[in-house]
PDB file of C-alpha atoms and ligand atoms in Angstrom:
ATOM      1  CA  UNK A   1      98.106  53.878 -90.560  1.00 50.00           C
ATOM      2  CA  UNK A   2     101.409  52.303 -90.246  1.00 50.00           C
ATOM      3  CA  UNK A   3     102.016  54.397 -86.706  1.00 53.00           C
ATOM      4  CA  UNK A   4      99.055  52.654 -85.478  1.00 57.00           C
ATOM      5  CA  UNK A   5     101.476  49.102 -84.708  1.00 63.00           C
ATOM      6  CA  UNK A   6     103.987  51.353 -82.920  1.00 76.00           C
ATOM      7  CA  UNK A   7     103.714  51.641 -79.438  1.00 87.00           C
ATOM      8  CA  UNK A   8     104.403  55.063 -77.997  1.00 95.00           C
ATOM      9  CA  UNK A   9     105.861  55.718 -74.389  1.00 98.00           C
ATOM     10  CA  UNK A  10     103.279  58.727 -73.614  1.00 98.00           C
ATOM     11  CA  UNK A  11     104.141  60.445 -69.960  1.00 98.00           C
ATOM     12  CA  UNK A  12     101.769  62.555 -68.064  1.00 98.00           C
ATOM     13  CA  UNK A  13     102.786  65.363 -65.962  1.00 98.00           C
ATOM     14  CA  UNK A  14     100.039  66.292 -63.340  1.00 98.00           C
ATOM     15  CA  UNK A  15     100.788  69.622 -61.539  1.00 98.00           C
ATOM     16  CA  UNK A  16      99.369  69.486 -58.054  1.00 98.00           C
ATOM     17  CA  UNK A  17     101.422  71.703 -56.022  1.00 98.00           C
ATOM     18  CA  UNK A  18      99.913  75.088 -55.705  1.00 98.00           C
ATOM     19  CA  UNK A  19      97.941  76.649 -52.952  1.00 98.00           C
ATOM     20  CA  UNK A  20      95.010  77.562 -54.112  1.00 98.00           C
ATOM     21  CA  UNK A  21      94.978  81.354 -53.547  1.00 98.00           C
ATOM     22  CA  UNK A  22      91.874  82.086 -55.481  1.00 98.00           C
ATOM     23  CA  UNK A  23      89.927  79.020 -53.844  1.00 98.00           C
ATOM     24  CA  UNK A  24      91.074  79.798 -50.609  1.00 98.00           C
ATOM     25  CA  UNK A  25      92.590  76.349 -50.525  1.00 98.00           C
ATOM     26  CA  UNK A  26      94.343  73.496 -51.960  1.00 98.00           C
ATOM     27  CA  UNK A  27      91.212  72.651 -53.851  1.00 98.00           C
ATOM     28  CA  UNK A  28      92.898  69.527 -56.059  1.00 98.00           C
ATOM     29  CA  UNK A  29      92.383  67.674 -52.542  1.00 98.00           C
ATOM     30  CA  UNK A  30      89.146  68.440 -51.594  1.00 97.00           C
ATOM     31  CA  UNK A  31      86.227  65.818 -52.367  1.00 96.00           C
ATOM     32  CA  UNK A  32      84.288  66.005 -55.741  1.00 96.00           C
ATOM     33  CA  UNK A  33      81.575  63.431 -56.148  1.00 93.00           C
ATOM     34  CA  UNK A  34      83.260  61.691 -52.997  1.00 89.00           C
ATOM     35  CA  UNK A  35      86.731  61.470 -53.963  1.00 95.00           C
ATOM     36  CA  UNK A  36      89.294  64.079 -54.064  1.00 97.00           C
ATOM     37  CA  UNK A  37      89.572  66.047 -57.350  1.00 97.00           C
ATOM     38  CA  UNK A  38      93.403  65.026 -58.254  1.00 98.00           C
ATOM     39  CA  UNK A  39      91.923  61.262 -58.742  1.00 97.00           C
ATOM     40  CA  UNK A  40      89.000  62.221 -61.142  1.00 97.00           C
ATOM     41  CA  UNK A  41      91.606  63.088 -64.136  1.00 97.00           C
ATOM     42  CA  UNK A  42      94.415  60.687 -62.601  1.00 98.00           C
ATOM     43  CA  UNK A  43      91.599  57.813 -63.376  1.00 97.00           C
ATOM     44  CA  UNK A  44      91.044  59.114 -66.941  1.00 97.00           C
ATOM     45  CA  UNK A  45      94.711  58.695 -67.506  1.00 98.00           C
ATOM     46  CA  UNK A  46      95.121  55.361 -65.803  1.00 97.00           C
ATOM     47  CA  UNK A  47      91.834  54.102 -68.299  1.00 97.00           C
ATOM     48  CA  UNK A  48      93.348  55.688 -71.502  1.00 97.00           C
ATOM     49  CA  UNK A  49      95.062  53.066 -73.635  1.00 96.00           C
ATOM     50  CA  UNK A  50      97.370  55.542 -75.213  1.00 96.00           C
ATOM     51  CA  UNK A  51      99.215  56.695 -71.756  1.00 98.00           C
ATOM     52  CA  UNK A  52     102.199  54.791 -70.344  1.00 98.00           C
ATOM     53  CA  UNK A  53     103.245  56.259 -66.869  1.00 98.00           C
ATOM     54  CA  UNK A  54     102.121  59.151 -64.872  1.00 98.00           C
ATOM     55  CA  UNK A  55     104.183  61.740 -63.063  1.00 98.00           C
ATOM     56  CA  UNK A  56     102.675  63.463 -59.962  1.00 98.00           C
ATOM     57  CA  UNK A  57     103.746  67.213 -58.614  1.00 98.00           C
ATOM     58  CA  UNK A  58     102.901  67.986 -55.288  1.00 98.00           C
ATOM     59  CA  UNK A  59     103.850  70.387 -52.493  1.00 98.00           C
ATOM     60  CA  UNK A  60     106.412  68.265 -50.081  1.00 98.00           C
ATOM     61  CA  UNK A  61     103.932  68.284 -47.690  1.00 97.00           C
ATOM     62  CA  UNK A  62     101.670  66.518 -49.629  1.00 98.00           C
ATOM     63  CA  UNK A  63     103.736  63.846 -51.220  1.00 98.00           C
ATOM     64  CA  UNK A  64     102.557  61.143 -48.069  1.00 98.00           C
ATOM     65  CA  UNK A  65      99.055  61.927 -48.390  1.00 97.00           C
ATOM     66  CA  UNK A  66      99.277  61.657 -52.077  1.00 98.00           C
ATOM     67  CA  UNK A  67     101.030  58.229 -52.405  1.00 98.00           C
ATOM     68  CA  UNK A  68      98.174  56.904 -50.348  1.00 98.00           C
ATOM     69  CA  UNK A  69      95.474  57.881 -52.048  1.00 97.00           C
ATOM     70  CA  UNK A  70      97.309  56.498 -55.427  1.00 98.00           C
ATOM     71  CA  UNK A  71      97.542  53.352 -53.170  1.00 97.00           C
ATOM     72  CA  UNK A  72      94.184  53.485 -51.841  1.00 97.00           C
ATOM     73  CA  UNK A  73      93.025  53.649 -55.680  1.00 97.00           C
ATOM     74  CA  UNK A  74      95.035  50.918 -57.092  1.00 96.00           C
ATOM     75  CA  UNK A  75      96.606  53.279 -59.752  1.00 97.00           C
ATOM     76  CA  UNK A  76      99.152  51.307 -61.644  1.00 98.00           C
ATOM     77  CA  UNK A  77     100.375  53.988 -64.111  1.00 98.00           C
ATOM     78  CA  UNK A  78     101.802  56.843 -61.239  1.00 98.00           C
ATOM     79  CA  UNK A  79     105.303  55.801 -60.609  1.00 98.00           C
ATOM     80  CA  UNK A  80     106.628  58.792 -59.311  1.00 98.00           C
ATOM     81  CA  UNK A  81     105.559  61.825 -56.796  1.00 98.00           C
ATOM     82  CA  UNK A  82     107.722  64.415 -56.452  1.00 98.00           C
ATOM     83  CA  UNK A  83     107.835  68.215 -54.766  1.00 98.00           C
ATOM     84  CA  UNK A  84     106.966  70.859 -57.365  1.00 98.00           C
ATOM     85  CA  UNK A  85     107.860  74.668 -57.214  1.00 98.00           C
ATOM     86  CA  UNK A  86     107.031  77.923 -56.845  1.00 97.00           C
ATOM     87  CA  UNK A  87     105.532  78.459 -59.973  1.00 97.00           C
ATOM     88  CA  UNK A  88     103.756  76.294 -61.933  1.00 97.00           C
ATOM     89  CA  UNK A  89     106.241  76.140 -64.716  1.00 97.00           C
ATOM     90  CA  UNK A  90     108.664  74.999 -62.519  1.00 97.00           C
ATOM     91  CA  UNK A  91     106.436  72.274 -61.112  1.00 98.00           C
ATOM     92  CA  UNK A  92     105.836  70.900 -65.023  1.00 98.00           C
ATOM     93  CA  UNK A  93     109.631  71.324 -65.010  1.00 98.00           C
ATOM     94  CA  UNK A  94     110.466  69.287 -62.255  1.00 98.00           C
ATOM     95  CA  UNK A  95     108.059  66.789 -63.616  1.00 98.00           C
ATOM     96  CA  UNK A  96     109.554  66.975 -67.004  1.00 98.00           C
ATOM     97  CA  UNK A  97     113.094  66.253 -65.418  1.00 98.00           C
ATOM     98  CA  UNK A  98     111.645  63.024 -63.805  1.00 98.00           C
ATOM     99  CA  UNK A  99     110.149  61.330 -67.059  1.00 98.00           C
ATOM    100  CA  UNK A 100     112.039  58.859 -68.605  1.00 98.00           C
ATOM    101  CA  UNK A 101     113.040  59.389 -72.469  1.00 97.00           C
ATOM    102  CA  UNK A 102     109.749  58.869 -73.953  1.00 98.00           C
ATOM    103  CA  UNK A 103     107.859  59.760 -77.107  1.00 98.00           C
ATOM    104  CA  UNK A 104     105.568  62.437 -75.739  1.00 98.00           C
ATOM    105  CA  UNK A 105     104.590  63.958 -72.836  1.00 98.00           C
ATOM    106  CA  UNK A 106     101.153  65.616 -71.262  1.00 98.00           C
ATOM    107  CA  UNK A 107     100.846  68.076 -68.948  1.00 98.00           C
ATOM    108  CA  UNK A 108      97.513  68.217 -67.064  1.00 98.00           C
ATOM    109  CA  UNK A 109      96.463  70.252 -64.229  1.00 98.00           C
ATOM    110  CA  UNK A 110      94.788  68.602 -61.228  1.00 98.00           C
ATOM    111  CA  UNK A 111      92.388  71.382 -60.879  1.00 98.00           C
ATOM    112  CA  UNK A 112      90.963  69.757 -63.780  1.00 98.00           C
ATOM    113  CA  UNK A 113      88.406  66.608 -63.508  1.00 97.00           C
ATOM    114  CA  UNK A 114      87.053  66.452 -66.512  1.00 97.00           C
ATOM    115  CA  UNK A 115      89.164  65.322 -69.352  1.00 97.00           C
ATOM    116  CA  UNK A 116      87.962  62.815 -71.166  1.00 96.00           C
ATOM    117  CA  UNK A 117      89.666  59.908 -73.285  1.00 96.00           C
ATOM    118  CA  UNK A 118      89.104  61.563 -76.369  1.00 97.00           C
ATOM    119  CA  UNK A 119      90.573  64.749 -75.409  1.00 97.00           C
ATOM    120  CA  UNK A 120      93.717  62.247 -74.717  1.00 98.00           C
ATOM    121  CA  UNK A 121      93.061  60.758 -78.084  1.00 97.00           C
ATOM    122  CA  UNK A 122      92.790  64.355 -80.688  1.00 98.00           C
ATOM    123  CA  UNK A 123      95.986  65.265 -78.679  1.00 98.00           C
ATOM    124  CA  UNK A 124      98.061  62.409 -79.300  1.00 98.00           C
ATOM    125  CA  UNK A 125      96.764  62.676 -83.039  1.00 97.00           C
ATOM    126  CA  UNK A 126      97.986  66.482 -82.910  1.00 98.00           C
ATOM    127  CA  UNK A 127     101.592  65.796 -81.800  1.00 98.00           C
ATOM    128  CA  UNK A 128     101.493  63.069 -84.630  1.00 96.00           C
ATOM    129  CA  UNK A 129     100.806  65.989 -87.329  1.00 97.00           C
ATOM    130  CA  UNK A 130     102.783  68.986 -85.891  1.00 98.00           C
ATOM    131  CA  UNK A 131     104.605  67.954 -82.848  1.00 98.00           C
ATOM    132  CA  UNK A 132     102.723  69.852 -79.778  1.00 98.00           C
ATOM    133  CA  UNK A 133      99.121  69.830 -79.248  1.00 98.00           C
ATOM    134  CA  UNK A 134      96.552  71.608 -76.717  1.00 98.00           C
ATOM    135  CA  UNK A 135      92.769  71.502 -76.063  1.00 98.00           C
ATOM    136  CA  UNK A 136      91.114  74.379 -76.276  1.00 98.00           C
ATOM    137  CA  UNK A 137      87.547  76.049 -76.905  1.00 98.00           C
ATOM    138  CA  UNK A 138      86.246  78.731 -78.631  1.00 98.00           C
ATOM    139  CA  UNK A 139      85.539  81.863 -76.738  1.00 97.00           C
ATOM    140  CA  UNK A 140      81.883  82.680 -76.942  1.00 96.00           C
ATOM    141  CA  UNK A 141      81.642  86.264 -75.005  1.00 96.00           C
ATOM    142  CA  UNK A 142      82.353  89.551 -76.372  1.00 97.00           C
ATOM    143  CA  UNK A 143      85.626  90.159 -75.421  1.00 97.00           C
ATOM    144  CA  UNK A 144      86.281  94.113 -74.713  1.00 98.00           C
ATOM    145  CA  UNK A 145      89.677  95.782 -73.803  1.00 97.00           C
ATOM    146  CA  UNK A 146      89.311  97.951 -70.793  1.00 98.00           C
ATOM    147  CA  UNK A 147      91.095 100.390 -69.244  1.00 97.00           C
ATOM    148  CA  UNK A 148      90.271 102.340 -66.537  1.00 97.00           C
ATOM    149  CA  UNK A 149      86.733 100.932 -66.145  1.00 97.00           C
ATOM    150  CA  UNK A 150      86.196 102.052 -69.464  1.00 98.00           C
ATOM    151  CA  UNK A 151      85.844 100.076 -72.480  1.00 98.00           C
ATOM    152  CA  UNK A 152      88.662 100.940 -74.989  1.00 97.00           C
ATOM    153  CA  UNK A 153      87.455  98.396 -77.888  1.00 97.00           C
ATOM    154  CA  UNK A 154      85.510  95.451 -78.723  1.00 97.00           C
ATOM    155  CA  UNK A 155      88.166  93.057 -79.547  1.00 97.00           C
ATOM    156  CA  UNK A 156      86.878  90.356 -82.524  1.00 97.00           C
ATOM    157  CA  UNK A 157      86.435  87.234 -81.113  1.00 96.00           C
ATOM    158  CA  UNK A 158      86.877  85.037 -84.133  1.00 94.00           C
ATOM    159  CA  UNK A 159      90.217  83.979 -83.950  1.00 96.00           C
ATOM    160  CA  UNK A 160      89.900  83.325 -80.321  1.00 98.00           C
ATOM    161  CA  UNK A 161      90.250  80.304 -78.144  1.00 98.00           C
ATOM    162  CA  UNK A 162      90.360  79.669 -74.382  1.00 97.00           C
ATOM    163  CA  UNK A 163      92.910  77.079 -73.739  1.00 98.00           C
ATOM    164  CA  UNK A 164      92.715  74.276 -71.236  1.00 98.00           C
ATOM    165  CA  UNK A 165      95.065  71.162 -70.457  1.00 98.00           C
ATOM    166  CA  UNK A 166      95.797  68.613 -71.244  1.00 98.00           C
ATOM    167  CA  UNK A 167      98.846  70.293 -73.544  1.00 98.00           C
ATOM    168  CA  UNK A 168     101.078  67.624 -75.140  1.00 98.00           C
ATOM    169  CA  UNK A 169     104.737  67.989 -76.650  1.00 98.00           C
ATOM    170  CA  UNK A 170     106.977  65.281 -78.615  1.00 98.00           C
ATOM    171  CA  UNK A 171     109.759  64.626 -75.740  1.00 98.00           C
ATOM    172  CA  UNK A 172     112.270  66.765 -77.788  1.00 98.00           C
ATOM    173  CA  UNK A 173     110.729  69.661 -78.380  1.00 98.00           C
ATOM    174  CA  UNK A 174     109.306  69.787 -74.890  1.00 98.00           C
ATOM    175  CA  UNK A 175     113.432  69.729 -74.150  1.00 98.00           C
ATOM    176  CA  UNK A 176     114.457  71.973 -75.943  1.00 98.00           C
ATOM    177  CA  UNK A 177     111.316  74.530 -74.557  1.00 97.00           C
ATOM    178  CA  UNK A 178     112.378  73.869 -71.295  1.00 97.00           C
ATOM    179  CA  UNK A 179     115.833  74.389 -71.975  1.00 97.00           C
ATOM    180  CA  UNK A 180     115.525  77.870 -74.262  1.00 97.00           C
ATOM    181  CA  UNK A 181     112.723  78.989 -71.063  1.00 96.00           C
ATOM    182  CA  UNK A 182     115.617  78.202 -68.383  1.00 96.00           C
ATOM    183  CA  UNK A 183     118.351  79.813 -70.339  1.00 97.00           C
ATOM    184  CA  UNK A 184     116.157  83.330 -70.882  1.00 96.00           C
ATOM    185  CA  UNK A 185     114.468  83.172 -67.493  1.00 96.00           C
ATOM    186  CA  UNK A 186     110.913  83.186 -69.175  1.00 96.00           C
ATOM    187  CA  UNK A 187     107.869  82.413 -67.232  1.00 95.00           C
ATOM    188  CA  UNK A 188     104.719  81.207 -69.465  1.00 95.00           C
ATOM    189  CA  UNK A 189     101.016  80.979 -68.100  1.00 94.00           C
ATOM    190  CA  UNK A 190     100.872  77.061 -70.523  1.00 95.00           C
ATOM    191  CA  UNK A 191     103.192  74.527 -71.817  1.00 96.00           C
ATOM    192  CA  UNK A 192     102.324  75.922 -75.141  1.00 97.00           C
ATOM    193  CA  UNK A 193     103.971  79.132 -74.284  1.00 96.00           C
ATOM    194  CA  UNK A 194     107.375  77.651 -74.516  1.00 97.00           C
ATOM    195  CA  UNK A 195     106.988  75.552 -77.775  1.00 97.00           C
ATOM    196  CA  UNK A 196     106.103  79.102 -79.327  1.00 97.00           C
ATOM    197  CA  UNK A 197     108.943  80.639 -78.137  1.00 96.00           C
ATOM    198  CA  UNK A 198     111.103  77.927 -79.220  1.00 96.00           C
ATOM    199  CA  UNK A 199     109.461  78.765 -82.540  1.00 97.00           C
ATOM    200  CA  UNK A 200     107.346  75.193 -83.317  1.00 98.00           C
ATOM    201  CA  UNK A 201     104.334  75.162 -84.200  1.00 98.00           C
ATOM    202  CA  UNK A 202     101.350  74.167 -81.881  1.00 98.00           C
ATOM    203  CA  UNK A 203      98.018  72.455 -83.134  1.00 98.00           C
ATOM    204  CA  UNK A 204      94.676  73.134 -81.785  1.00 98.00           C
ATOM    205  CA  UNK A 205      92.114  70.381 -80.623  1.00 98.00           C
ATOM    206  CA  UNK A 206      88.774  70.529 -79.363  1.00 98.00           C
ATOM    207  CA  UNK A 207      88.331  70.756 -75.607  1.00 98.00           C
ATOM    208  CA  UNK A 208      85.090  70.889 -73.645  1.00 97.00           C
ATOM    209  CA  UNK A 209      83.501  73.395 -71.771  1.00 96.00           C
ATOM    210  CA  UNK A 210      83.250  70.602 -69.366  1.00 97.00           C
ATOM    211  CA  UNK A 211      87.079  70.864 -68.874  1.00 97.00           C
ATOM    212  CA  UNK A 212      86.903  73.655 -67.017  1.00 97.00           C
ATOM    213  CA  UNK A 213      89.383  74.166 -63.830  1.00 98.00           C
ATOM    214  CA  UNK A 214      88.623  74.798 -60.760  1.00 98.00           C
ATOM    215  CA  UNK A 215      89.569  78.247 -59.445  1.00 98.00           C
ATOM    216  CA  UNK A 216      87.116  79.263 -57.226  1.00 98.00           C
ATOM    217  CA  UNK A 217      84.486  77.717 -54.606  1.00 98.00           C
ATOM    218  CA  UNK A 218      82.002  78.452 -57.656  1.00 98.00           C
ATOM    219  CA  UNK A 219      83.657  76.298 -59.986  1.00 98.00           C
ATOM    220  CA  UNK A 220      83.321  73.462 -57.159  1.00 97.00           C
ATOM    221  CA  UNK A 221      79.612  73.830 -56.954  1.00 97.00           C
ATOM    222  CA  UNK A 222      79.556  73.648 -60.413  1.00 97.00           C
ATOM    223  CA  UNK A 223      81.071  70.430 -60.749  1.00 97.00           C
ATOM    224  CA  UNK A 224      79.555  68.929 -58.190  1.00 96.00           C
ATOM    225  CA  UNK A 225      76.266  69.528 -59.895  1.00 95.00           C
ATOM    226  CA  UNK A 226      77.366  67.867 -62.882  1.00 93.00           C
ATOM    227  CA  UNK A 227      76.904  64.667 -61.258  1.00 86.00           C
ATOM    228  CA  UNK A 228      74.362  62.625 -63.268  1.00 72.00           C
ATOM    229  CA  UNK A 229      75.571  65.021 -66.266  1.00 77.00           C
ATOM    230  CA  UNK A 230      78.936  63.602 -67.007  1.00 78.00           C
ATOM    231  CA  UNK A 231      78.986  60.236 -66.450  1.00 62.00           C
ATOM    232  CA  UNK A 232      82.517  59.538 -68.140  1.00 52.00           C
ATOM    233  CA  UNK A 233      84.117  57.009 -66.046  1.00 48.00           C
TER     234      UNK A 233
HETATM  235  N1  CTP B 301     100.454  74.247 -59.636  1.00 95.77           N
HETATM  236  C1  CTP B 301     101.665  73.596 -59.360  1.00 95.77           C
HETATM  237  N2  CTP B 301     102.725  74.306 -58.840  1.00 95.77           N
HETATM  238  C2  CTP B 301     102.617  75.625 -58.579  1.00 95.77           C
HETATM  239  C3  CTP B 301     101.406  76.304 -58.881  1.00 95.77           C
HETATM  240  C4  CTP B 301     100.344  75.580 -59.417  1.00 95.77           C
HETATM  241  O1  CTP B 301     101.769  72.395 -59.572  1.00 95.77           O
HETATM  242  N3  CTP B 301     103.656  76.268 -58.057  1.00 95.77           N
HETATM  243  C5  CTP B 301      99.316  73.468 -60.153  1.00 95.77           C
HETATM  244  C6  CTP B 301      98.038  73.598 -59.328  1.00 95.77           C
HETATM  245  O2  CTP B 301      98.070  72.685 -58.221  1.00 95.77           O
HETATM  246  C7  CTP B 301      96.957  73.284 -60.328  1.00 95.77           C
HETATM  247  C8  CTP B 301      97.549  73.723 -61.670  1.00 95.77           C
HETATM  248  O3  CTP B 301      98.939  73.950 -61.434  1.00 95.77           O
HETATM  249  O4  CTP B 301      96.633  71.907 -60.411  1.00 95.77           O
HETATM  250  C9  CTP B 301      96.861  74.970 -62.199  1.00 95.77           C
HETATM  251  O5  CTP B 301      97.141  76.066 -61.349  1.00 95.77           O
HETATM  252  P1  CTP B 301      96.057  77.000 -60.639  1.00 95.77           P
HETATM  253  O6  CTP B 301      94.677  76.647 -61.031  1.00 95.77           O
HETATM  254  O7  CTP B 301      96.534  78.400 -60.788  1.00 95.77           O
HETATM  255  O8  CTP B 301      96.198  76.532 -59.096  1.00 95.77           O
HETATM  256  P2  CTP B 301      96.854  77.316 -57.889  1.00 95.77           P
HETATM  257  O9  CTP B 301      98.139  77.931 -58.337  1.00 95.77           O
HETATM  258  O10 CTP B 301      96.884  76.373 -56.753  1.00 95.77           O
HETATM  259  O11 CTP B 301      95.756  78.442 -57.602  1.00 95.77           O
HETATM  260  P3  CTP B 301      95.997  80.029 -57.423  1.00 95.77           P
HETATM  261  O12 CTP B 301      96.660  80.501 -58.696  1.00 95.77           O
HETATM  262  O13 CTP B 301      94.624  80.575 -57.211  1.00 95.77           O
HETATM  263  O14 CTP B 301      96.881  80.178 -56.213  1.00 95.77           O
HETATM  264 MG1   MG B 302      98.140  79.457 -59.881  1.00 95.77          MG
END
């Protein structure tokens, strides 16, 4: 493939500056495996060969402690860190506004340590074919509607996918989402959200149930006990 010869500026967007409501803390900062969890998926992206530069969102109080521990790390790829917002679409925003003109961008949360390289790679292959990509899974409960503590109807799971990060957008059409989301004051819960609503279309890739984010002091057990399990980088 002819694309293959062409190198591609590819930006990552890591939003890191929430609180942690649910967790009861800032949880991308606490340890996991003996370092904090921002710099498990900050590694992944410094290893992948497809990603130029890296883009971290923090809370401004956070921005000191964060540029150390990039330091501490040796990561070569983050070049900026910058104060985020109150929601986490403003966060990606302010991110978005710092990248440089670039092919594509990704936007990964830190509450996520476990994407792997070839997550990185199906994505970049998505954006190739349709222009946006994001990983996802497919659901594997029974999914019911409920109202009132009752169940209403058991909804058919088929067609259904969970949907993780990392999400990743050609640089134009990630513009012109942010732009049309600005302009109509709409607030999505994914990247993905936005590209809809600006009417392109968005490809599916495989995820991993191993890409789970951390939300709660359960999900931190649980990826602590991975250890020994994953042994990606
Ligand atoms: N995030 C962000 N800016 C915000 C809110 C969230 O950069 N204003 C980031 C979080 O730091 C996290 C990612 O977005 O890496 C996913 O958000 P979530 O898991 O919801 O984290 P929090 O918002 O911190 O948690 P909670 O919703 O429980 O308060
Ligand atoms: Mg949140």
């Amino acid at each position: 493939m002819a694309g293959r010869f062409y190198f591609m500026n590819i930006q990552v967007i890591i939003p890191a500056a929430g609180s942690g409501k649910r967790f009861g803390g800032k949880k991308q900062f606490l340890s996991l495996w003996d370092k904090p969890v921002l710099l498990h998926s900050l590694e992944c992206f410094e290893k992948s060969s497809q990603v130029t530069g890296v883009i971290v969102v923090t809370s401004e109080d956070e921005i000191d402690l964060v540029q150390t521990l990039i330091q501490r790390s040796g990561l070569k790829k983050v070049h900026a860190v910058i104060p985020g917002g109150k929601e986490r679409q403003d966060s990606v925003r302010l991110g978005f506004y710092q990248a440089p003109l670039c092919d594509m961008v990704l936007v990964h949360d830190a509450a996520r340590p476990f994407v792997s390289l070839e997550m990185i790679d199906r994505l970049v292959q998505g954006v190739q074919e349709v222009g946006a990509a994001v990983v996802g899974i497919p659901v594997k409960d029974t999914l019911k509607n409920v109202a009132g503590g009752l169940v209403k109807e058991t909804v058919d799971r088929n067609p259904l996918w969970s949907i993780q990060t990392p999400q990743a957008i050609r640089y134009d059409i990630f513009k012109k989402a942010v732009e049309l989301s600005q302009k109509e004051n709409f607030l999505g819960t994914d990247e993905s959200m936005l590209v809809e609503k600006a009417g392109f279309p968005v490809k599916i890739v495989m995820g991993s149930a191993y890409n789970f984010k951390i939300t709660t002091p359960e999900d931190l057990a649980i990826a602590e006990a991975l250890k020994g399990v994953l042994c990606t980088r």
